[in-house]
PDB file of C-alpha atoms in Angstrom:
ATOM      1  CA  MET A  13     120.381  94.454 -43.182  1.00 48.00           C
ATOM      2  CA  THR A  14     120.111  97.408 -44.095  1.00 42.00           C
ATOM      3  CA  ASP A  15     119.632  96.542 -48.369  1.00 40.00           C
ATOM      4  CA  THR A  16     117.031  99.116 -47.846  1.00 41.00           C
ATOM      5  CA  ALA A  17     117.233 101.208 -44.477  1.00 38.00           C
ATOM      6  CA  SER A  18     117.999 104.806 -46.978  1.00 39.00           C
ATOM      7  CA  SER A  19     114.750 104.596 -49.731  1.00 39.00           C
ATOM      8  CA  PRO A  20     113.346 107.713 -49.694  1.00 39.00           C
ATOM      9  CA  ILE A  21     109.950 107.187 -49.598  1.00 37.00           C
ATOM     10  CA  LEU A  22     108.690 109.201 -46.752  1.00 39.00           C
ATOM     11  CA  ALA A  23     105.345 108.200 -44.265  1.00 40.00           C
ATOM     12  CA  SER A  24     102.572 109.238 -45.246  1.00 42.00           C
ATOM     13  CA  SER A  25     100.882 112.657 -43.749  1.00 46.00           C
ATOM     14  CA  THR A  26      98.094 110.088 -43.666  1.00 61.00           C
ATOM     15  CA  VAL A  27     100.342 108.476 -41.226  1.00 65.00           C
ATOM     16  CA  SER A  28      98.621 108.576 -37.570  1.00 76.00           C
ATOM     17  CA  ARG A  29     100.476 108.841 -34.310  1.00 78.00           C
ATOM     18  CA  ARG A  30     100.864 105.622 -33.139  1.00 82.00           C
ATOM     19  CA  ASP A  31     101.194 103.971 -36.370  1.00 82.00           C
ATOM     20  CA  GLU A  32     104.384 106.204 -36.452  1.00 80.00           C
ATOM     21  CA  ARG A  33     105.552 104.858 -33.233  1.00 83.00           C
ATOM     22  CA  VAL A  34     104.527 100.583 -34.594  1.00 87.00           C
ATOM     23  CA  GLY A  35     106.721 101.497 -37.019  1.00 84.00           C
ATOM     24  CA  MET A  36     109.708 103.149 -35.723  1.00 84.00           C
ATOM     25  CA  LEU A  37     109.725  99.031 -33.157  1.00 90.00           C
ATOM     26  CA  LEU A  38     108.813  97.842 -35.991  1.00 89.00           C
ATOM     27  CA  VAL A  39     111.553  98.910 -37.282  1.00 85.00           C
ATOM     28  CA  PHE A  40     114.422  99.328 -34.565  1.00 89.00           C
ATOM     29  CA  LEU A  41     113.429  95.494 -33.805  1.00 93.00           C
ATOM     30  CA  SER A  42     114.592  94.120 -37.594  1.00 88.00           C
ATOM     31  CA  ALA A  43     117.473  95.866 -37.593  1.00 87.00           C
ATOM     32  CA  LEU A  44     117.369  94.002 -33.266  1.00 93.00           C
ATOM     33  CA  MET A  45     117.145  90.476 -34.784  1.00 94.00           C
ATOM     34  CA  TRP A  46     119.657  91.204 -37.665  1.00 90.00           C
ATOM     35  CA  SER A  47     122.066  92.204 -34.779  1.00 91.00           C
ATOM     36  CA  PHE A  48     122.173  89.167 -33.202  1.00 94.00           C
ATOM     37  CA  GLY A  49     123.913  87.701 -36.795  1.00 91.00           C
ATOM     38  CA  GLY A  50     126.940  86.916 -35.967  1.00 90.00           C
ATOM     39  CA  THR A  51     125.968  86.229 -32.902  1.00 94.00           C
ATOM     40  CA  ILE A  52     124.386  83.062 -33.796  1.00 95.00           C
ATOM     41  CA  ALA A  53     126.836  81.898 -36.483  1.00 92.00           C
ATOM     42  CA  ARG A  54     129.707  81.926 -34.243  1.00 92.00           C
ATOM     43  CA  PHE A  55     127.349  78.618 -32.359  1.00 95.00           C
ATOM     44  CA  ILE A  56     126.725  76.691 -35.625  1.00 94.00           C
ATOM     45  CA  THR A  57     130.283  74.229 -36.120  1.00 92.00           C
ATOM     46  CA  VAL A  58     129.079  73.047 -39.845  1.00 91.00           C
ATOM     47  CA  GLY A  59     132.874  73.172 -41.535  1.00 85.00           C
ATOM     48  CA  ASP A  60     131.986  73.775 -44.925  1.00 91.00           C
ATOM     49  CA  SER A  61     130.190  77.671 -45.095  1.00 92.00           C
ATOM     50  CA  TRP A  62     127.556  76.556 -48.299  1.00 95.00           C
ATOM     51  CA  THR A  63     126.173  74.629 -45.966  1.00 96.00           C
ATOM     52  CA  VAL A  64     125.577  77.062 -43.732  1.00 95.00           C
ATOM     53  CA  VAL A  65     124.217  79.107 -45.868  1.00 95.00           C
ATOM     54  CA  PHE A  66     122.140  77.064 -47.855  1.00 96.00           C
ATOM     55  CA  TRP A  67     120.192  75.713 -44.366  1.00 97.00           C
ATOM     56  CA  ARG A  68     119.781  79.056 -43.377  1.00 96.00           C
ATOM     57  CA  SER A  69     118.448  80.732 -46.991  1.00 96.00           C
ATOM     58  CA  VAL A  70     115.454  77.959 -46.595  1.00 96.00           C
ATOM     59  CA  TRP A  71     114.105  78.577 -44.158  1.00 97.00           C
ATOM     60  CA  ALA A  72     114.044  82.516 -43.970  1.00 95.00           C
ATOM     61  CA  ALA A  73     112.469  81.225 -47.421  1.00 96.00           C
ATOM     62  CA  ALA A  74     110.089  79.122 -46.734  1.00 96.00           C
ATOM     63  CA  PHE A  75     108.789  81.668 -43.268  1.00 95.00           C
ATOM     64  CA  LEU A  76     108.969  84.962 -45.642  1.00 94.00           C
ATOM     65  CA  ILE A  77     106.096  82.648 -47.488  1.00 95.00           C
ATOM     66  CA  CYS A  78     103.980  81.830 -44.555  1.00 95.00           C
ATOM     67  CA  PHE A  79     104.065  85.810 -44.094  1.00 92.00           C
ATOM     68  CA  MET A  80     103.093  87.008 -47.188  1.00 93.00           C
ATOM     69  CA  ILE A  81     100.074  83.887 -47.447  1.00 95.00           C
ATOM     70  CA  TRP A  82      99.674  84.975 -44.001  1.00 93.00           C
ATOM     71  CA  ARG A  83      99.544  89.149 -44.465  1.00 89.00           C
ATOM     72  CA  ASP A  84      98.129  88.642 -48.297  1.00 90.00           C
ATOM     73  CA  GLY A  85      97.075  85.318 -48.925  1.00 93.00           C
ATOM     74  CA  TRP A  86      97.993  83.135 -51.697  1.00 93.00           C
ATOM     75  CA  ARG A  87      96.564  85.075 -54.476  1.00 93.00           C
ATOM     76  CA  GLY A  88      97.962  87.862 -53.425  1.00 92.00           C
ATOM     77  CA  MET A  89     101.739  86.836 -52.541  1.00 93.00           C
ATOM     78  CA  SER A  90     101.616  85.852 -56.301  1.00 93.00           C
ATOM     79  CA  LYS A  91     100.749  88.829 -58.120  1.00 92.00           C
ATOM     80  CA  MET A  92     103.697  90.032 -55.498  1.00 91.00           C
ATOM     81  CA  PHE A  93     105.734  88.437 -56.702  1.00 92.00           C
ATOM     82  CA  ARG A  94     104.373  89.376 -60.686  1.00 90.00           C
ATOM     83  CA  ASP A  95     104.636  92.399 -59.992  1.00 89.00           C
ATOM     84  CA  MET A  96     107.731  92.642 -59.308  1.00 89.00           C
ATOM     85  CA  GLY A  97     109.420  92.340 -62.160  1.00 89.00           C
ATOM     86  CA  LEU A  98     113.163  92.665 -63.788  1.00 90.00           C
ATOM     87  CA  PRO A  99     113.906  95.690 -60.591  1.00 87.00           C
ATOM     88  CA  GLY A 100     112.461  93.060 -57.815  1.00 88.00           C
ATOM     89  CA  LEU A 101     114.814  89.858 -59.536  1.00 92.00           C
ATOM     90  CA  ALA A 102     117.869  92.902 -59.511  1.00 91.00           C
ATOM     91  CA  VAL A 103     116.828  93.539 -55.674  1.00 86.00           C
ATOM     92  CA  GLY A 104     116.703  89.676 -55.441  1.00 90.00           C
ATOM     93  CA  VAL A 105     120.059  88.893 -57.232  1.00 94.00           C
ATOM     94  CA  CYS A 106     121.619  91.316 -54.891  1.00 90.00           C
ATOM     95  CA  PHE A 107     120.165  90.878 -52.202  1.00 88.00           C
ATOM     96  CA  ALA A 108     121.063  86.661 -52.986  1.00 93.00           C
ATOM     97  CA  THR A 109     124.662  87.869 -52.579  1.00 95.00           C
ATOM     98  CA  ALA A 110     124.888  89.756 -49.674  1.00 90.00           C
ATOM     99  CA  SER A 111     124.001  86.949 -47.222  1.00 90.00           C
ATOM    100  CA  THR A 112     125.209  84.077 -48.878  1.00 94.00           C
ATOM    101  CA  ALA A 113     128.825  86.423 -48.520  1.00 93.00           C
ATOM    102  CA  PHE A 114     127.797  87.471 -45.553  1.00 91.00           C
ATOM    103  CA  VAL A 115     127.849  83.802 -43.753  1.00 91.00           C
ATOM    104  CA  VAL A 116     131.391  82.962 -45.709  1.00 92.00           C
ATOM    105  CA  ALA A 117     132.688  86.318 -44.654  1.00 90.00           C
ATOM    106  CA  LEU A 118     132.381  85.144 -41.516  1.00 88.00           C
ATOM    107  CA  ALA A 119     134.256  82.618 -42.005  1.00 86.00           C
ATOM    108  CA  TYR A 120     137.567  85.042 -42.467  1.00 87.00           C
ATOM    109  CA  THR A 121     137.022  87.779 -40.896  1.00 82.00           C
ATOM    110  CA  THR A 122     135.655  89.309 -37.661  1.00 81.00           C
ATOM    111  CA  VAL A 123     131.695  90.339 -37.797  1.00 83.00           C
ATOM    112  CA  ALA A 124     132.404  93.676 -36.039  1.00 79.00           C
ATOM    113  CA  ASN A 125     134.863  94.243 -39.903  1.00 79.00           C
ATOM    114  CA  ILE A 126     130.680  92.932 -41.678  1.00 84.00           C
ATOM    115  CA  LEU A 127     129.034  94.452 -39.767  1.00 81.00           C
ATOM    116  CA  LEU A 128     130.833  97.948 -39.493  1.00 77.00           C
ATOM    117  CA  MET A 129     130.777  98.591 -43.344  1.00 78.00           C
ATOM    118  CA  GLN A 130     127.266  97.701 -44.058  1.00 77.00           C
ATOM    119  CA  ALA A 131     126.545 101.208 -41.535  1.00 74.00           C
ATOM    120  CA  GLY A 132     127.961 103.297 -44.783  1.00 74.00           C
ATOM    121  CA  VAL A 133     125.473 101.638 -47.301  1.00 76.00           C
ATOM    122  CA  PRO A 134     122.920 104.414 -47.206  1.00 73.00           C
ATOM    123  CA  LEU A 135     126.004 107.692 -47.777  1.00 73.00           C
ATOM    124  CA  LEU A 136     127.697 104.433 -50.684  1.00 79.00           C
ATOM    125  CA  ALA A 137     124.069 104.448 -52.573  1.00 77.00           C
ATOM    126  CA  ALA A 138     123.603 108.028 -52.362  1.00 77.00           C
ATOM    127  CA  LEU A 139     126.758 107.840 -54.264  1.00 81.00           C
ATOM    128  CA  PHE A 140     126.278 105.216 -57.187  1.00 82.00           C
ATOM    129  CA  ALA A 141     123.188 106.875 -57.811  1.00 79.00           C
ATOM    130  CA  TRP A 142     125.436 110.134 -58.643  1.00 82.00           C
ATOM    131  CA  ALA A 143     126.849 107.637 -60.745  1.00 81.00           C
ATOM    132  CA  LEU A 144     125.072 105.399 -62.575  1.00 78.00           C
ATOM    133  CA  PHE A 145     121.357 107.917 -62.663  1.00 77.00           C
ATOM    134  CA  ARG A 146     123.483 111.618 -62.357  1.00 77.00           C
ATOM    135  CA  GLU A 147     120.641 112.044 -59.252  1.00 74.00           C
ATOM    136  CA  ARG A 148     122.115 115.183 -57.534  1.00 77.00           C
ATOM    137  CA  VAL A 149     124.285 115.112 -54.490  1.00 72.00           C
ATOM    138  CA  GLY A 150     124.765 117.502 -51.246  1.00 76.00           C
ATOM    139  CA  VAL A 151     127.748 119.102 -50.192  1.00 80.00           C
ATOM    140  CA  ALA A 152     127.197 117.197 -46.895  1.00 79.00           C
ATOM    141  CA  THR A 153     126.359 113.658 -48.621  1.00 74.00           C
ATOM    142  CA  TRP A 154     129.956 114.135 -50.333  1.00 81.00           C
ATOM    143  CA  LEU A 155     131.621 114.823 -47.119  1.00 83.00           C
ATOM    144  CA  ALA A 156     129.907 111.734 -45.423  1.00 79.00           C
ATOM    145  CA  ILE A 157     130.694 109.882 -48.362  1.00 77.00           C
ATOM    146  CA  ALA A 158     134.617 111.096 -48.100  1.00 83.00           C
ATOM    147  CA  ALA A 159     134.778 110.427 -44.271  1.00 84.00           C
ATOM    148  CA  VAL A 160     133.010 106.680 -44.545  1.00 78.00           C
ATOM    149  CA  ILE A 161     135.617 105.340 -47.813  1.00 80.00           C
ATOM    150  CA  ALA A 162     138.397 106.652 -44.937  1.00 84.00           C
ATOM    151  CA  GLY A 163     136.230 104.417 -42.727  1.00 82.00           C
ATOM    152  CA  VAL A 164     136.368 101.711 -44.428  1.00 76.00           C
ATOM    153  CA  ALA A 165     140.284 102.165 -45.011  1.00 79.00           C
ATOM    154  CA  ILE A 166     140.920 101.935 -41.917  1.00 83.00           C
ATOM    155  CA  MET A 167     139.024  99.292 -40.692  1.00 75.00           C
ATOM    156  CA  VAL A 168     139.991  96.799 -44.365  1.00 70.00           C
ATOM    157  CA  SER A 169     143.965  98.736 -43.849  1.00 75.00           C
ATOM    158  CA  GLU A 170     144.625  95.265 -41.711  1.00 67.00           C
ATOM    159  CA  SER A 171     144.122  93.424 -44.649  1.00 62.00           C
ATOM    160  CA  LEU A 172     147.501  94.485 -46.438  1.00 61.00           C
ATOM    161  CA  ASP A 173     149.786  94.125 -44.498  1.00 58.00           C
ATOM    162  CA  GLY A 174     147.613  90.782 -43.659  1.00 57.00           C
ATOM    163  CA  ALA A 175     146.183  91.543 -39.755  1.00 56.00           C
ATOM    164  CA  VAL A 176     143.102  89.745 -41.165  1.00 62.00           C
ATOM    165  CA  SER A 177     142.593  88.023 -44.337  1.00 72.00           C
ATOM    166  CA  PRO A 178     141.891  90.018 -47.401  1.00 81.00           C
ATOM    167  CA  ILE A 179     139.185  87.540 -48.106  1.00 86.00           C
ATOM    168  CA  GLY A 180     137.625  88.608 -45.571  1.00 85.00           C
ATOM    169  CA  ASP A 181     136.860  91.996 -45.646  1.00 81.00           C
ATOM    170  CA  GLY A 182     136.564  92.276 -49.882  1.00 88.00           C
ATOM    171  CA  LEU A 183     132.770  89.742 -48.668  1.00 91.00           C
ATOM    172  CA  ALA A 184     132.291  92.289 -46.545  1.00 87.00           C
ATOM    173  CA  LEU A 185     132.872  95.110 -49.046  1.00 87.00           C
ATOM    174  CA  LEU A 186     131.143  92.957 -51.185  1.00 92.00           C
ATOM    175  CA  ILE A 187     128.460  93.110 -49.040  1.00 89.00           C
ATOM    176  CA  ALA A 188     128.063  96.732 -48.903  1.00 85.00           C
ATOM    177  CA  VAL A 189     128.192  97.648 -52.242  1.00 89.00           C
ATOM    178  CA  MET A 190     125.007  95.225 -53.139  1.00 89.00           C
ATOM    179  CA  PHE A 191     122.763  96.466 -50.968  1.00 82.00           C
ATOM    180  CA  SER A 192     123.629  99.642 -52.198  1.00 82.00           C
ATOM    181  CA  ILE A 193     122.803  98.314 -55.641  1.00 86.00           C
ATOM    182  CA  ALA A 194     119.861  97.155 -53.717  1.00 81.00           C
ATOM    183  CA  THR A 195     119.407 100.096 -52.060  1.00 76.00           C
ATOM    184  CA  VAL A 196     119.146 102.644 -55.783  1.00 79.00           C
ATOM    185  CA  ILE A 197     117.426  99.846 -57.639  1.00 81.00           C
ATOM    186  CA  THR A 198     114.067  99.993 -55.174  1.00 73.00           C
ATOM    187  CA  ARG A 199     114.743 104.104 -55.076  1.00 69.00           C
ATOM    188  CA  ARG A 200     114.446 104.230 -58.878  1.00 75.00           C
ATOM    189  CA  PHE A 201     111.216 101.877 -58.771  1.00 78.00           C
ATOM    190  CA  ALA A 202     110.130 103.152 -55.348  1.00 65.00           C
ATOM    191  CA  GLY A 203     106.348 100.512 -56.329  1.00 69.00           C
ATOM    192  CA  VAL A 204     108.042  97.286 -56.259  1.00 72.00           C
ATOM    193  CA  ARG A 205     107.657  95.377 -53.512  1.00 77.00           C
ATOM    194  CA  MET A 206     110.083  95.131 -51.353  1.00 77.00           C
ATOM    195  CA  THR A 207     109.066  91.104 -49.617  1.00 85.00           C
ATOM    196  CA  PRO A 208     108.940  88.815 -52.192  1.00 91.00           C
ATOM    197  CA  ALA A 209     111.695  89.930 -53.368  1.00 88.00           C
ATOM    198  CA  THR A 210     114.227  89.629 -50.315  1.00 87.00           C
ATOM    199  CA  CYS A 211     112.187  86.050 -50.323  1.00 92.00           C
ATOM    200  CA  LEU A 212     113.807  85.479 -53.756  1.00 93.00           C
ATOM    201  CA  GLY A 213     117.232  86.506 -52.758  1.00 92.00           C
ATOM    202  CA  THR A 214     117.222  83.378 -50.228  1.00 94.00           C
ATOM    203  CA  MET A 215     115.534  81.265 -52.899  1.00 95.00           C
ATOM    204  CA  LEU A 216     118.296  82.427 -55.752  1.00 95.00           C
ATOM    205  CA  ALA A 217     120.708  82.171 -52.412  1.00 95.00           C
ATOM    206  CA  ALA A 218     119.766  78.423 -51.826  1.00 96.00           C
ATOM    207  CA  SER A 219     119.598  77.148 -55.247  1.00 95.00           C
ATOM    208  CA  PHE A 220     123.734  78.556 -56.042  1.00 95.00           C
ATOM    209  CA  ALA A 221     124.523  76.884 -52.115  1.00 96.00           C
ATOM    210  CA  ALA A 222     123.067  73.193 -52.807  1.00 95.00           C
ATOM    211  CA  SER A 223     125.570  73.138 -55.920  1.00 94.00           C
ATOM    212  CA  GLN A 224     127.994  74.403 -53.870  1.00 93.00           C
ATOM    213  CA  THR A 225     127.522  71.987 -50.976  1.00 92.00           C
ATOM    214  CA  SER A 226     129.738  69.001 -49.712  1.00 88.00           C
ATOM    215  CA  THR A 227     126.746  68.259 -47.053  1.00 90.00           C
ATOM    216  CA  PHE A 228     123.624  69.143 -46.142  1.00 93.00           C
ATOM    217  CA  ILE A 229     123.612  66.307 -42.692  1.00 93.00           C
ATOM    218  CA  VAL A 230     124.272  69.322 -39.743  1.00 94.00           C
ATOM    219  CA  SER A 231     123.952  68.477 -35.950  1.00 94.00           C
ATOM    220  CA  THR A 232     120.996  68.286 -34.174  1.00 95.00           C
ATOM    221  CA  SER A 233     122.152  71.194 -32.233  1.00 95.00           C
ATOM    222  CA  ASP A 234     123.170  73.107 -35.751  1.00 95.00           C
ATOM    223  CA  MET A 235     120.015  72.573 -37.060  1.00 96.00           C
ATOM    224  CA  GLY A 236     118.514  74.663 -34.292  1.00 96.00           C
ATOM    225  CA  PHE A 237     120.641  77.360 -34.520  1.00 96.00           C
ATOM    226  CA  LEU A 238     120.404  77.168 -38.074  1.00 96.00           C
ATOM    227  CA  PHE A 239     116.367  77.982 -37.672  1.00 97.00           C
ATOM    228  CA  VAL A 240     116.706  80.558 -35.706  1.00 96.00           C
ATOM    229  CA  PHE A 241     119.743  82.308 -37.687  1.00 95.00           C
ATOM    230  CA  GLY A 242     117.374  81.489 -40.516  1.00 95.00           C
ATOM    231  CA  VAL A 243     114.006  82.320 -39.317  1.00 95.00           C
ATOM    232  CA  VAL A 244     114.521  85.054 -36.614  1.00 94.00           C
ATOM    233  CA  ASN A 245     117.770  86.299 -37.781  1.00 93.00           C
ATOM    234  CA  LEU A 246     117.242  86.905 -40.992  1.00 90.00           C
ATOM    235  CA  GLY A 247     113.308  86.334 -41.538  1.00 90.00           C
ATOM    236  CA  LEU A 248     111.854  87.720 -38.894  1.00 92.00           C
ATOM    237  CA  GLY A 249     114.211  91.313 -39.442  1.00 87.00           C
ATOM    238  CA  LEU A 250     112.864  90.840 -43.302  1.00 81.00           C
ATOM    239  CA  ALA A 251     109.480  90.959 -42.371  1.00 84.00           C
ATOM    240  CA  PHE A 252     110.056  93.072 -39.348  1.00 87.00           C
ATOM    241  CA  PHE A 253     111.481  95.556 -42.259  1.00 82.00           C
ATOM    242  CA  ALA A 254     108.861  96.053 -44.350  1.00 73.00           C
ATOM    243  CA  THR A 255     105.890  96.002 -42.221  1.00 79.00           C
ATOM    244  CA  GLY A 256     107.203  98.957 -40.742  1.00 81.00           C
ATOM    245  CA  ALA A 257     109.276 101.176 -42.934  1.00 73.00           C
ATOM    246  CA  ARG A 258     106.461 102.073 -45.090  1.00 70.00           C
ATOM    247  CA  LEU A 259     104.952 103.768 -41.374  1.00 78.00           C
ATOM    248  CA  ILE A 260     107.968 106.079 -40.778  1.00 73.00           C
ATOM    249  CA  PRO A 261     110.487 108.771 -42.889  1.00 66.00           C
ATOM    250  CA  ALA A 262     113.524 107.098 -44.343  1.00 60.00           C
ATOM    251  CA  ALA A 263     115.883 109.034 -41.770  1.00 58.00           C
ATOM    252  CA  ILE A 264     114.414 107.675 -39.080  1.00 68.00           C
ATOM    253  CA  ALA A 265     114.282 104.334 -40.902  1.00 69.00           C
ATOM    254  CA  ALA A 266     118.205 104.984 -41.899  1.00 67.00           C
ATOM    255  CA  LEU A 267     118.835 106.247 -38.531  1.00 67.00           C
ATOM    256  CA  LEU A 268     117.169 102.982 -36.075  1.00 76.00           C
ATOM    257  CA  GLY A 269     118.923 100.950 -39.019  1.00 75.00           C
ATOM    258  CA  THR A 270     122.096 101.754 -37.560  1.00 74.00           C
ATOM    259  CA  PHE A 271     122.173  99.783 -34.335  1.00 81.00           C
ATOM    260  CA  GLU A 272     122.263  95.973 -36.404  1.00 84.00           C
ATOM    261  CA  PRO A 273     126.125  97.777 -36.909  1.00 81.00           C
ATOM    262  CA  ILE A 274     126.205  99.530 -33.258  1.00 81.00           C
ATOM    263  CA  LEU A 275     124.830  96.309 -31.538  1.00 85.00           C
ATOM    264  CA  GLY A 276     126.020  93.779 -33.651  1.00 86.00           C
ATOM    265  CA  PRO A 277     129.152  93.478 -32.693  1.00 86.00           C
ATOM    266  CA  ILE A 278     128.688  93.699 -28.690  1.00 87.00           C
ATOM    267  CA  TRP A 279     126.480  90.393 -28.961  1.00 92.00           C
ATOM    268  CA  VAL A 280     129.565  88.835 -30.231  1.00 90.00           C
ATOM    269  CA  TRP A 281     131.845  90.408 -27.570  1.00 88.00           C
ATOM    270  CA  LEU A 282     129.758  89.689 -24.394  1.00 90.00           C
ATOM    271  CA  VAL A 283     128.893  85.978 -25.551  1.00 93.00           C
ATOM    272  CA  HIS A 284     132.128  84.941 -27.203  1.00 91.00           C
ATOM    273  CA  SER A 285     134.612  87.531 -26.395  1.00 89.00           C
ATOM    274  CA  GLU A 286     135.329  88.530 -30.219  1.00 84.00           C
ATOM    275  CA  VAL A 287     137.859  91.670 -28.883  1.00 81.00           C
ATOM    276  CA  PRO A 288     137.060  94.035 -31.915  1.00 78.00           C
ATOM    277  CA  SER A 289     140.772  95.567 -33.209  1.00 78.00           C
ATOM    278  CA  GLY A 290     141.872  98.884 -32.662  1.00 81.00           C
ATOM    279  CA  ARG A 291     141.917  99.745 -36.794  1.00 81.00           C
ATOM    280  CA  THR A 292     137.992  98.364 -36.987  1.00 79.00           C
ATOM    281  CA  ILE A 293     136.953 100.191 -33.984  1.00 84.00           C
ATOM    282  CA  VAL A 294     138.811 103.479 -35.242  1.00 87.00           C
ATOM    283  CA  GLY A 295     136.974 102.770 -38.231  1.00 83.00           C
ATOM    284  CA  GLY A 296     134.325 101.052 -37.317  1.00 80.00           C
ATOM    285  CA  ALA A 297     133.339 104.639 -35.410  1.00 85.00           C
ATOM    286  CA  VAL A 298     134.255 107.519 -38.439  1.00 86.00           C
ATOM    287  CA  VAL A 299     131.457 105.604 -40.597  1.00 81.00           C
ATOM    288  CA  VAL A 300     128.949 105.657 -37.286  1.00 82.00           C
ATOM    289  CA  THR A 301     129.646 108.688 -37.064  1.00 86.00           C
ATOM    290  CA  ALA A 302     129.520 109.873 -40.464  1.00 82.00           C
ATOM    291  CA  LEU A 303     126.136 108.526 -41.006  1.00 77.00           C
ATOM    292  CA  LEU A 304     124.140 109.386 -37.462  1.00 81.00           C
ATOM    293  CA  VAL A 305     125.606 113.426 -38.426  1.00 83.00           C
ATOM    294  CA  HIS A 306     124.265 112.285 -42.373  1.00 78.00           C
ATOM    295  CA  ILE A 307     120.696 111.101 -40.687  1.00 74.00           C
ATOM    296  CA  GLY A 308     120.534 113.419 -38.533  1.00 78.00           C
ATOM    297  CA  LEU A 309     120.718 116.581 -41.298  1.00 78.00           C
ATOM    298  CA  GLU A 310     118.186 114.750 -43.455  1.00 71.00           C
ATOM    299  CA  PHE A 311     116.179 114.449 -40.888  1.00 70.00           C
ATOM    300  CA  LYS A 312     116.507 117.517 -40.173  1.00 74.00           C
ATOM    301  CA  ARG A 313     115.633 118.449 -43.448  1.00 70.00           C
ATOM    302  CA  GLN A 314     112.900 116.591 -44.474  1.00 59.00           C
ATOM    303  CA  THR A 315     110.573 117.655 -41.177  1.00 62.00           C
ATOM    304  CA  ARG A 316     111.320 121.232 -42.299  1.00 60.00           C
ATOM    305  CA  PRO A 317     108.321 123.266 -43.011  1.00 55.00           C
ATOM    306  CA  GLU A 318     107.988 123.866 -46.031  1.00 50.00           C
ATOM    307  CA  ARG A 319     106.258 127.541 -44.915  1.00 50.00           C
ATOM    308  CA  ALA A 320     106.718 129.435 -41.856  1.00 47.00           C
ATOM    309  CA  GLY A 321     103.885 128.716 -39.381  1.00 45.00           C
ATOM    310  CA  VAL A 322     103.074 124.630 -40.423  1.00 42.00           C
ATOM    311  CA  THR A 323     105.057 122.560 -39.213  1.00 37.00           C
ATOM    312  CA  GLY A 324     105.422 118.454 -39.701  1.00 39.00           C
ATOM    313  CA  VAL A 325     105.014 118.739 -43.311  1.00 37.00           C
ATOM    314  CA  PRO A 326     108.172 116.809 -45.282  1.00 39.00           C
ATOM    315  CA  SER A 327     109.580 118.257 -47.564  1.00 38.00           C
ATOM    316  CA  PRO A 328     109.267 117.314 -51.171  1.00 37.00           C
ATOM    317  CA  ASN A 329     113.409 117.382 -52.131  1.00 42.00           C
TER     318      ASN A 329
END
């Protein structure tokens, strides 16, 4: 999950090289945990997607609460929930919608379609920031956005001729849009702690799924996979990202976040023999290439010295 991977907050100049390396490792581990989502989901045999959403969200919420108590204590956790305000609530709603749509979409389309559409989240976020808040968007970013839209159009074109379900591709696109909106909100309210907001999202998702599911009963085997789906894939991934993203520049965090859509389809192919279609591969390649090129240019801009003879000073823009 890459919802805040493009946050503009740069690593502080006071962060040591060792802390930066730790931050890079943690963000990579978060992308690695998220990349296993589709593979884990394919092992779950319960027929009702809402049951899967419920138990995945419950386990993720339990883990995130335990993580915040361990890190900040009861008082610290309570204060974070109180301080997140409406921006945190909005991010929580976006996250609840996206995490729910991810599970439901798996019943209609391939893992590759879902994850490769998510690769364009940072660029879609730039588009929404321009549309909603008139944030300046450079020519290079506009070109990258156009490439992402083209890549997504190639992937969803299969649903137009009946090759795949339009519901699945629609939900995959909804995931990317929700993550993009959450990213824009995070940019506008940089002081909001994302861990309680995402924890709230898991609670909202569990509550809504509880009202929709036909049963809460699952087999022992399914409960084991649901535990891993919620704790390892979702909860631990969020904990890794929330801890590591503050230690590294935004461009590096976004670059490391692309390992999720790159690795995810590979795991499903190796474990479940789910082969992406030709259009998914072509469209996904366009999206990932546009994102990598854009992130590379952005990282170069951020690390460009403010004046000659000065190195390692991030750009203020």
